[in-house]
Each structure stands twice: as structure tokens, then as C-alpha cells.
Short mmCIF file of C-alpha atoms and ligand atoms in Angstrom, two decimals:
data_model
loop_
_atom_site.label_atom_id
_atom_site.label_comp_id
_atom_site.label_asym_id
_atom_site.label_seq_id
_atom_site.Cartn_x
_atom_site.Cartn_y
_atom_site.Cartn_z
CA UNK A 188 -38.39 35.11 18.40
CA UNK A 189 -34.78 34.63 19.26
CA UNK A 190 -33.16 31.61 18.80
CA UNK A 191 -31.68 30.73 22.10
CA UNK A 192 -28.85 27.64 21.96
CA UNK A 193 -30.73 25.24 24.28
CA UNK A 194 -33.50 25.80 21.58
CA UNK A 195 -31.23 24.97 18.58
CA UNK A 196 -29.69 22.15 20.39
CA UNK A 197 -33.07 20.42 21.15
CA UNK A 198 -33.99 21.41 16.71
CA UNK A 199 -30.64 19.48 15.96
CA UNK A 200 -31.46 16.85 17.71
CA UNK A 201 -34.95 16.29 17.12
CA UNK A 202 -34.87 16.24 13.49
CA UNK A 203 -31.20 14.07 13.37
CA UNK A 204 -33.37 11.25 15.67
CA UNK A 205 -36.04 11.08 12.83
CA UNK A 206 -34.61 11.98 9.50
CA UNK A 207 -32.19 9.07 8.12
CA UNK A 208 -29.39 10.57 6.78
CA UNK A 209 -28.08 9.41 2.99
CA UNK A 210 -25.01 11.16 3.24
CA UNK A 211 -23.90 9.10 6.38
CA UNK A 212 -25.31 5.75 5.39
CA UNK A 213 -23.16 6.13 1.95
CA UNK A 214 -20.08 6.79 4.28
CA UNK A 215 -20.63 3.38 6.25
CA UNK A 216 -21.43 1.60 2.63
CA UNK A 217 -18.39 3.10 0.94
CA UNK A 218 -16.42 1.62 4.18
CA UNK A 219 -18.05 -1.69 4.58
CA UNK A 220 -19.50 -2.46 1.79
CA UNK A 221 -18.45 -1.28 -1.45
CA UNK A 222 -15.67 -3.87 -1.80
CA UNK A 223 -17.91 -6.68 -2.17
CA UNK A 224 -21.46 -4.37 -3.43
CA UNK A 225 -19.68 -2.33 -5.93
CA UNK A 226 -20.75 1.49 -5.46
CA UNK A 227 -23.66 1.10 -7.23
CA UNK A 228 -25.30 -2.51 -5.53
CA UNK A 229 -23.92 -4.29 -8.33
CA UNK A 230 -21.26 -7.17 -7.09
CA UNK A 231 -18.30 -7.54 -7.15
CA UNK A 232 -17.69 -10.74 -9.73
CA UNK A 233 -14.27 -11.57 -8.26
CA UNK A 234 -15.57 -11.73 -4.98
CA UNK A 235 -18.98 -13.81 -6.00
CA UNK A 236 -16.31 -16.04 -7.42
CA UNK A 237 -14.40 -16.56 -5.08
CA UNK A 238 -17.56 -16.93 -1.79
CA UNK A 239 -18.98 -19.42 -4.44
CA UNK A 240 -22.42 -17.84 -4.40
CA UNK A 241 -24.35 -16.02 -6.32
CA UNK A 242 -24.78 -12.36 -5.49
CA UNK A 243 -28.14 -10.13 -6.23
CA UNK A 244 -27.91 -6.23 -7.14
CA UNK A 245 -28.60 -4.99 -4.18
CA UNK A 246 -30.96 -2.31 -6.30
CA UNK A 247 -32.30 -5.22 -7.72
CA UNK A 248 -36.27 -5.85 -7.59
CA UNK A 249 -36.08 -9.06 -5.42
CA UNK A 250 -33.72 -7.04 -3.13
CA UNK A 251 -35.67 -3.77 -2.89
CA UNK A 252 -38.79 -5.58 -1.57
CA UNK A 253 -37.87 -6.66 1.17
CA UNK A 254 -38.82 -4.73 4.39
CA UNK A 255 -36.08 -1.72 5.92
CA UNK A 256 -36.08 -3.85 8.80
CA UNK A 257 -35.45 -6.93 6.81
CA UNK A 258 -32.46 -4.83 5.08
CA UNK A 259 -31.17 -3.76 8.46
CA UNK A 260 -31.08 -7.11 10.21
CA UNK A 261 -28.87 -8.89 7.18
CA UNK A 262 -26.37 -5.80 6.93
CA UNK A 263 -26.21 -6.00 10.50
CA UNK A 264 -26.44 -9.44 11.25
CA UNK A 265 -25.14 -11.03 8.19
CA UNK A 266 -27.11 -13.17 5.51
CA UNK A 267 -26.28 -16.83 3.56
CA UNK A 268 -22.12 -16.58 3.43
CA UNK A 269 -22.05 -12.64 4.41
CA UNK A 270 -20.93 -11.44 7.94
CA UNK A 271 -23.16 -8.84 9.09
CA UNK A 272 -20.78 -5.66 10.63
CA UNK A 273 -21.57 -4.50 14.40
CA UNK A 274 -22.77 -0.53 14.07
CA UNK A 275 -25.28 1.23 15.93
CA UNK A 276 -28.95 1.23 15.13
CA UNK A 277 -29.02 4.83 13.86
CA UNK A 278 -26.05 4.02 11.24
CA UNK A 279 -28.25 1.02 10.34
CA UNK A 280 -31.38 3.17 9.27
CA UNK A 281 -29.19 5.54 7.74
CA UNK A 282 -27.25 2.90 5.40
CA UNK A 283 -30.63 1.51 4.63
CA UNK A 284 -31.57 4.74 3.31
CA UNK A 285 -28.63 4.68 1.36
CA UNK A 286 -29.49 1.42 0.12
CA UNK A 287 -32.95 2.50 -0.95
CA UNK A 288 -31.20 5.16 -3.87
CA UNK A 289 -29.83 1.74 -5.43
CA UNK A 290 -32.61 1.11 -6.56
CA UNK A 291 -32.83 -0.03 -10.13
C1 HEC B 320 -16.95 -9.82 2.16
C2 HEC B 320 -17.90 -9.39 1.15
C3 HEC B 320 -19.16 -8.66 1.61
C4 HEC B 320 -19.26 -7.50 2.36
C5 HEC B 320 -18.14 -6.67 2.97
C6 HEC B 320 -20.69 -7.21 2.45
N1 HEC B 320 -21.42 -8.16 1.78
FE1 HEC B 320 -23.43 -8.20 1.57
N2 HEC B 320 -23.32 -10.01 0.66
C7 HEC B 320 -22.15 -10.66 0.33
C8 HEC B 320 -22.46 -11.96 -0.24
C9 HEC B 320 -21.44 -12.99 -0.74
C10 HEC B 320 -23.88 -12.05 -0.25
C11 HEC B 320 -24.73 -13.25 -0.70
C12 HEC B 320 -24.84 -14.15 0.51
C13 HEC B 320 -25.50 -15.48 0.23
O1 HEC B 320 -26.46 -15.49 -0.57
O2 HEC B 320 -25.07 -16.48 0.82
C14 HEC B 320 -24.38 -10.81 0.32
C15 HEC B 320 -25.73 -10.50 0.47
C16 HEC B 320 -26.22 -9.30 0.91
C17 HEC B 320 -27.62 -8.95 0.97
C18 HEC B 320 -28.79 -9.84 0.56
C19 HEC B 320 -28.97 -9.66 -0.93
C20 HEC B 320 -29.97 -10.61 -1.54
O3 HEC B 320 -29.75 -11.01 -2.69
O4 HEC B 320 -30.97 -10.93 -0.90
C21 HEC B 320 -27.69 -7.66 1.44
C22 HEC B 320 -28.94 -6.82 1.67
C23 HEC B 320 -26.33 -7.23 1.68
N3 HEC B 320 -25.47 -8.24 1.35
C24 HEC B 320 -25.99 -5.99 2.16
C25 HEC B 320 -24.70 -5.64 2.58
C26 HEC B 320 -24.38 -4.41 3.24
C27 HEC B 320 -25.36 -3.29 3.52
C28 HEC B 320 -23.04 -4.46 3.53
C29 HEC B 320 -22.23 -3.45 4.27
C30 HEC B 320 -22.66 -3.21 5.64
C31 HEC B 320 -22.53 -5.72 3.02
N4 HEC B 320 -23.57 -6.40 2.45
C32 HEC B 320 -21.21 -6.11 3.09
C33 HEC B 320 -20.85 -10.19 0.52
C34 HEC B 320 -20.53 -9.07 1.26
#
């Protein structure tokens, strides 16, 4: 069978809708939060310091249990002293996937 282009478009878009994508969710963690996460989960002291709070690896076990959706509505939304940053749901699902290779 010959690939036609409407038939690769509808493939491309298919599998982007339901496969998170790593790659991507790195980019928006490397961006938004790697300054205060460190670019492997662990925090940044300086920055612990200074909010006054204690800060979890976010590979850590206590961090890793909670739910994706849990994961997505504090990056999103913010949690304790953190501002959450305003991206789209897809970005969200892919930087929880990215969050999920932190794991310890
Ligand atoms: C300005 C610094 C800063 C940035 C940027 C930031 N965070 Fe945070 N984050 C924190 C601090 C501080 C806490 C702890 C908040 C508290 O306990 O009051 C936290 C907590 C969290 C937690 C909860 C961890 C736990 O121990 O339960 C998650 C998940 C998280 N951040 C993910 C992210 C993600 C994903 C991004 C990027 C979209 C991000 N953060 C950007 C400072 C930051």
C-alpha cells in the first residue's frame, strides 16, 4: 500500500496525541525548572535557602508516588511556596514523563 500524505498526517498525529514525549518534557524542565530542581530532581540548596523550605528530590520515593495527575496539577498550578508555570496540557503530560526518568 502506498502511503498517501493525508494518511501520514492522520499517523503523526495519532500517535503524538497518545505517546508523551521525554524529549519535549526535558525541554520545558531544562527551561522552567532546572534552576530551582537541578537537572537531575535534586534541589538547588541556594535556592531551598533562600524560599526557607525544605525541598524533596523530585526522584525521590515520597515524590514518585504520587499520581501523574497529582504531578501535573503542582507543576502547573504551583505547590507550598512554588508558582506553578501556565503551559498547555500536552506539555504537562510530557514534562511528567520527564519527571518519571528521575526517579531514584
Ligand atoms: C523558583 C524555584 C522553582 C521553580 C522554577 C520550580 N520549582 Fe518546584 N518547587 C520549588 C520549591 C521551593 C518547592 C517546595 C515547595 C514547598 O514545599 O513549599 C517545590 C516543589 C515542587 C514539587 C513537590 C515536591 C514534593 O516534595 O512534594 C514538585 C512536583 C515540583 N516542585 C515540580 C516542579 C516542576 C515540574 C517545575 C517546572 C515546571 C518546578 N517545580 C519549578 C521551587 C521551584
Amino acid at each position: 500500500m502506498k502511503m498517501t500524505p493525508t494518511l501520514l498526517t492522520l499517523l503523526f498525529f495519532t500517535c503524538g496525541a497518545f505517546a508523551a514525549d521525554v524529549a519535549a518534557g526535558k525541554a520545558i524542565y531544562d527551561k522552567s525548572c532546572k534552576r530551582c530542581h537541578g537537572g537531575d530532581g535534586a534541589a538547588n540548596a541556594a535556592i531551598a535557602k533562600m524560599m526557607k523550605v525544605e525541598m524533596r528530590h523530585l526522584g525521590s520515593k515520597e515524590v514518585q508516588a504520587k499520581t501523574d495527575a497529582a504531578l501535573k496539577k503542582e507543576s502547573v498550578e504551583g505547590v507550598g511556596k512554588m508558582k506553578g508555570i501556565a503551559i498547555a496540557d500536552a506539555d504537562a503530560t510530557n514534562l511528567v514523563a520527564f519527571l518519571r526518568t528521575l526517579k531514584q
